[in-house]
Short mmCIF file of C-alpha atoms in Angstrom, two decimals:
data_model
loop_
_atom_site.label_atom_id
_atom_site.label_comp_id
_atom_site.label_asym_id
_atom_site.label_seq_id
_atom_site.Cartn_x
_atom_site.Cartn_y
_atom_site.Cartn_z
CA UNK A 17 -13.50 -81.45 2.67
CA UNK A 18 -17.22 -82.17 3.35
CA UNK A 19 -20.09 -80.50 1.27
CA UNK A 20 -21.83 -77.70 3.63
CA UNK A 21 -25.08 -78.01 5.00
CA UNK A 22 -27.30 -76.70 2.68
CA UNK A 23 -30.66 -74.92 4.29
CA UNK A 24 -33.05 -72.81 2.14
CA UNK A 25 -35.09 -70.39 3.03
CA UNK A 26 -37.42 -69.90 0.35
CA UNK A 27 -39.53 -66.49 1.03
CA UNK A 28 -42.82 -64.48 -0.49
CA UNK A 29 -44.28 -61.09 -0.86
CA UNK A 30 -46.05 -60.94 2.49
CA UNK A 31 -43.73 -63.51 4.49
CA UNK A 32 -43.71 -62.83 8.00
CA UNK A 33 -39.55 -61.66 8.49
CA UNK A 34 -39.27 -63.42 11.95
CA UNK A 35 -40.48 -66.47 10.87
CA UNK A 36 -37.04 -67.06 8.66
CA UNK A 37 -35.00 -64.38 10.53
CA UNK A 38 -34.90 -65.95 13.40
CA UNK A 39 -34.20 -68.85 12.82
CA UNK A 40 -31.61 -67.71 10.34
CA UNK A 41 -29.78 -65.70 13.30
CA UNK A 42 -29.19 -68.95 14.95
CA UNK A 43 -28.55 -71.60 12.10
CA UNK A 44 -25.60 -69.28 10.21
CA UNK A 45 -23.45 -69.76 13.78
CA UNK A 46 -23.56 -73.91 12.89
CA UNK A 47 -20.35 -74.78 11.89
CA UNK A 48 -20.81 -76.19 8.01
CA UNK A 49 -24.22 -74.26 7.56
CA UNK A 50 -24.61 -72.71 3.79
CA UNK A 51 -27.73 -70.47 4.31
CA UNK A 52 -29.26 -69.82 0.99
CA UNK A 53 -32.34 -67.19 0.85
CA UNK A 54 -34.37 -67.06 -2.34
CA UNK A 55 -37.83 -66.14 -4.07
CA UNK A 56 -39.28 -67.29 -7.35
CA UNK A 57 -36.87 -65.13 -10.09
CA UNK A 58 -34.95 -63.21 -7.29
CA UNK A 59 -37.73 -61.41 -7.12
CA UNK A 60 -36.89 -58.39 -3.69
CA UNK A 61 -39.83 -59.22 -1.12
CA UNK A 62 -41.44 -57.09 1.08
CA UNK A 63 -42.70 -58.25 4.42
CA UNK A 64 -43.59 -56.21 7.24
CA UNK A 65 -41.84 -52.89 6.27
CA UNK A 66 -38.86 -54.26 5.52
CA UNK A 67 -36.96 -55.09 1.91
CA UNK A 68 -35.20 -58.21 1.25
CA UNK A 69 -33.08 -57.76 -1.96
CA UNK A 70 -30.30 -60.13 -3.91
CA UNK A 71 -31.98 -63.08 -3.55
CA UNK A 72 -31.19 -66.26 -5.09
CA UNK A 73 -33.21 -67.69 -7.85
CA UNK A 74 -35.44 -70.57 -6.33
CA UNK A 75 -35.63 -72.15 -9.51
CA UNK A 76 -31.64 -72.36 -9.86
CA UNK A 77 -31.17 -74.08 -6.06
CA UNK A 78 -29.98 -77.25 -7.18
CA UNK A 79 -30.22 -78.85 -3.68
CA UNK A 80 -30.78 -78.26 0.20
CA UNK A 81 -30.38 -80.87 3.04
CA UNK A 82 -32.67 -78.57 5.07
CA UNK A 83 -35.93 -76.91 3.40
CA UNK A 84 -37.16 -74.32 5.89
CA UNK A 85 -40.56 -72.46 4.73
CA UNK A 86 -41.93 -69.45 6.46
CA UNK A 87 -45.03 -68.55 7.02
CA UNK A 88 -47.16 -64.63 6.88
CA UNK A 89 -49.70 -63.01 5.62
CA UNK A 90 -48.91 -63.77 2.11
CA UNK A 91 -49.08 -67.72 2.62
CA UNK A 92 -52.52 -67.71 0.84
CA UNK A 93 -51.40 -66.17 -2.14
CA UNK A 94 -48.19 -68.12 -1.87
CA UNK A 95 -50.10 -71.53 -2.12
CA UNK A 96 -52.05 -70.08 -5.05
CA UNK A 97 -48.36 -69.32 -6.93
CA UNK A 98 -47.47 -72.15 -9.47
CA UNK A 99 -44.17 -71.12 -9.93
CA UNK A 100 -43.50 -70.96 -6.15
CA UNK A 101 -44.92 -74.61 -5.08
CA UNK A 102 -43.45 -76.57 -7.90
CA UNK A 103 -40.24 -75.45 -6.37
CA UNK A 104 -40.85 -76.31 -2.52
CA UNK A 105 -42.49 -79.64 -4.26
CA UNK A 106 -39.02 -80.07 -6.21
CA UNK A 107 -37.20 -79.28 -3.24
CA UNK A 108 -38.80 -81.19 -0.68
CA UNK A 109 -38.97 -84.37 -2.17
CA UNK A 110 -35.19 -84.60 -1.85
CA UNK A 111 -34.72 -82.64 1.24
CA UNK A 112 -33.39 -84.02 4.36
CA UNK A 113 -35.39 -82.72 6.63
CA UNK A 114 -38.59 -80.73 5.66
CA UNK A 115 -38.88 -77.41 8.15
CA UNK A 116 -41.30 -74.56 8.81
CA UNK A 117 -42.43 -72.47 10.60
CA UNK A 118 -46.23 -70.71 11.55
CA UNK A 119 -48.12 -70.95 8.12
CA UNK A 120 -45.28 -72.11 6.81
CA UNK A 121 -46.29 -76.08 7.52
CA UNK A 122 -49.88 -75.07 5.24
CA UNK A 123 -47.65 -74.64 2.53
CA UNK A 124 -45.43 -78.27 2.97
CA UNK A 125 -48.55 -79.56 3.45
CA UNK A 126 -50.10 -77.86 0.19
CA UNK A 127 -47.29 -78.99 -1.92
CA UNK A 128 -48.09 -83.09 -0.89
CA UNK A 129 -45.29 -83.24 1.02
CA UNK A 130 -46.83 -83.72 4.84
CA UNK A 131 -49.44 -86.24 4.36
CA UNK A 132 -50.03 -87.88 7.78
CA UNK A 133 -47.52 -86.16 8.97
CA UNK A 134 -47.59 -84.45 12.65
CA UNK A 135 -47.04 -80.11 12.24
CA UNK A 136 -47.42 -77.25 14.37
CA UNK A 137 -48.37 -74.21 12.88
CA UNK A 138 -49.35 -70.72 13.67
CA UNK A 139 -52.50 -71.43 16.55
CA UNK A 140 -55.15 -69.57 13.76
CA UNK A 141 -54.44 -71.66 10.83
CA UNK A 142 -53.71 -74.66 12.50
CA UNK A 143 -56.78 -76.94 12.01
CA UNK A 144 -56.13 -76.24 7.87
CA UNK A 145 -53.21 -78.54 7.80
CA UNK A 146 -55.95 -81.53 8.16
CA UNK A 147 -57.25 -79.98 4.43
CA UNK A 148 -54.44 -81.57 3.05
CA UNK A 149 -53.64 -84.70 5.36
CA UNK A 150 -51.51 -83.44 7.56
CA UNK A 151 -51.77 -83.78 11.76
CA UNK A 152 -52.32 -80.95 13.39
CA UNK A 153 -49.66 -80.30 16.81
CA UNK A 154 -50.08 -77.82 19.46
CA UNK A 155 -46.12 -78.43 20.50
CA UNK A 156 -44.17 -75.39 20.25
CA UNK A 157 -41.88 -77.42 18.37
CA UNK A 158 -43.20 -80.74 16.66
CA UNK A 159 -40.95 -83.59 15.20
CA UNK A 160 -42.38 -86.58 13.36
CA UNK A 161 -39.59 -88.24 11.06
CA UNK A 162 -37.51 -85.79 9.08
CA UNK A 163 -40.38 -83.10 9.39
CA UNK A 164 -39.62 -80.95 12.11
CA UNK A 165 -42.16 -77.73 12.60
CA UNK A 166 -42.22 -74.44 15.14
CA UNK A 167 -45.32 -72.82 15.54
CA UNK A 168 -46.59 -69.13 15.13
CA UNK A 169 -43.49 -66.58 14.45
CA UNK A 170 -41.11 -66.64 18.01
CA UNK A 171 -41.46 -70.48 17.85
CA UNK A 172 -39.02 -70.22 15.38
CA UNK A 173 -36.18 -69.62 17.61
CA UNK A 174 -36.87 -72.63 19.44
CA UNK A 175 -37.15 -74.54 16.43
CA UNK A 176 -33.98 -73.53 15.54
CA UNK A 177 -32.32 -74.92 18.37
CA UNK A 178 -33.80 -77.98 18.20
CA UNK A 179 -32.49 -78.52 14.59
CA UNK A 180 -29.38 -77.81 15.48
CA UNK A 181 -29.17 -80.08 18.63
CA UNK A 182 -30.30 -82.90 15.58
CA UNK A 183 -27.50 -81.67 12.78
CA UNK A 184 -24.97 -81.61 15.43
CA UNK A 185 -25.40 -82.22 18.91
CA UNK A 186 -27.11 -80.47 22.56
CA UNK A 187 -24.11 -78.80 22.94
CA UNK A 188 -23.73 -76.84 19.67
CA UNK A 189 -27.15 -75.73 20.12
CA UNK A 190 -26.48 -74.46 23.90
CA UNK A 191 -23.42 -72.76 22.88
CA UNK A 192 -25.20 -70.82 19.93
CA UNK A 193 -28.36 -70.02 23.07
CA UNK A 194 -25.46 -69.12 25.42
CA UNK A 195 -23.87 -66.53 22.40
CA UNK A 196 -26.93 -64.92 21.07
CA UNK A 197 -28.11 -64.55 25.04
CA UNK A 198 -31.63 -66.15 24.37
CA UNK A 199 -33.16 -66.70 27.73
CA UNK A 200 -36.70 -65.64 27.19
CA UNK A 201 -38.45 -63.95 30.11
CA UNK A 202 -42.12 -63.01 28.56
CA UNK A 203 -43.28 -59.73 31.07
CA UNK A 204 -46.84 -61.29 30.02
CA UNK A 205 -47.83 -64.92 30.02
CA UNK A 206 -50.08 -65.02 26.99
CA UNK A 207 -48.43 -66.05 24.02
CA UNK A 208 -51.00 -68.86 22.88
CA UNK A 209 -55.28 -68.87 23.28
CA UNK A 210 -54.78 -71.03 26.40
CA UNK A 211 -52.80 -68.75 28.62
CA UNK A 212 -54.00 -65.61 27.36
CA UNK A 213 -56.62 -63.82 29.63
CA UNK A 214 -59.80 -64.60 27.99
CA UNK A 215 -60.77 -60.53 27.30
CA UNK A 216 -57.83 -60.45 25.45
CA UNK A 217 -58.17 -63.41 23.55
CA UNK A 218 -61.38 -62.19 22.61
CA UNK A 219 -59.53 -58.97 21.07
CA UNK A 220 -57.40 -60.19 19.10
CA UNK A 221 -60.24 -62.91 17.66
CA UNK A 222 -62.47 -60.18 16.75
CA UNK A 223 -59.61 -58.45 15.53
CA UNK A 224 -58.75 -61.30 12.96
CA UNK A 225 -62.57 -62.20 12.82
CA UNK A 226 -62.43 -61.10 9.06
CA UNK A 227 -59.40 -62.04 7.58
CA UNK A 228 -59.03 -65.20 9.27
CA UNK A 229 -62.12 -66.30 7.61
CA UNK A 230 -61.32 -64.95 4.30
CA UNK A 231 -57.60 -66.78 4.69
CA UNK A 232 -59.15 -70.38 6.18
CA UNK A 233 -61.51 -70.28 2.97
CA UNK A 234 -59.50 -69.89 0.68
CA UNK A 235 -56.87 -72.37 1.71
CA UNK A 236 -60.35 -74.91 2.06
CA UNK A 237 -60.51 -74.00 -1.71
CA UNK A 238 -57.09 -74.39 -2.96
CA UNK A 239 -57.26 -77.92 -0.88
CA UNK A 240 -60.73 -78.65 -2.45
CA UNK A 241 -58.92 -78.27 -5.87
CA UNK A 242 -56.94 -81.27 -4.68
#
């Protein structure tokens, strides 16, 4: 019997849920997927009101043919955690394919392991990947190699599919879109600062004004620090 497909999900106080649950809603129908979620210790997280408990051990993975790294509001503080990146370093350099989603690519690219390396990431963080020699994408879903990347949060689901149309084949992937019913039908088109109305772009910019600038600084710190 074949070894299962091993994909980790490795998550952070302050991970964005959609980013991995998502994703993880799709992946667990391919046949010969082992879905592994874990933090640093088996630490519970919290993210976004909700409580993710019995978590595997990062530190005691042994292996994963698929590392898949979420992104959130905590992604600053996760690039600042030791503990954390020396296990999506140890991870990644033997992965199969390296994964993310949103901020997730800042912290593949943090940990070495995207250096000229096309990534799409969340559409307010995005120019940071270049901090650490990675290429910036504005695809929904961005391949280059073995790293494949969705961009901010619902891109997730798309990214999904498209990893599972490369593990298997188109039609695995179709069959899993046709089961879960995902035939998106936005009632707004908006989702990204090029379609959105430009008074509500301007919103939701002034809304982030602060934060954004605190987050983009300190990642141009923590990248400074080489």
């Amino acid at each position: 019997m074949s070894e299962p497909l091993v994909i980790v999900f490795p998550i952070y106080q302050g991970v964005t849920q959609l980013d991995f649950t998502g994703p993880l809603q799709f992946l667990r129908h391919m046949p010969g997927a082992e879905i592994v979620v874990a933090s640093v210790g088996g630490a519970d997280i919290s993210a976004e009101g909700l409580h993710f408990t019995q978590l595997q051990k990062l530190e005691e993975v042994t292996r994963c043919d698929v590392l898949c790294v979420p992104g959130g509001a905590g992604c600053t503080q996760a690039l600042e955690n030791d503990a954390f990146m020396s296990q999506i370093r140890r991870l990644g350099l033997d992965a199969r394919y390296l994964t993310s989603v949103c901020t997730g690519s800042l912290i593949l690219a943090a940990a070495g392991l995207l250096q000229g390396k096309r990534a799409a990431c969340h559409w307010s963080m995005r120019e940071s990947l270049a901090l650490f020699g990675a290429l910036p994408s504005h695809a929904r879903v961005e391949r280059d190699g073995n790293v494949i990347s969705g961009g901010g949060v619902t891109a997730g689901i798309d990214f999904a599919l498209a990893l599972i149309a490369e593990l298997h084949d188109e039609e695995t992937a179709q069959m899993i879109q046709l089961y879960l019913e995902y035939a998106p039908a936005p009632p707004f088109q908006g989702g990204t600062p090029e379609l959105a109305p430009a008074h509500v772009l301007a919103r939701v910019q002034a809304q982030m004004a602060d934060s954004l600038r605190q987050r983009r600084a300190l990642v141009a710190q923590i990248a400074a620090r080489g």
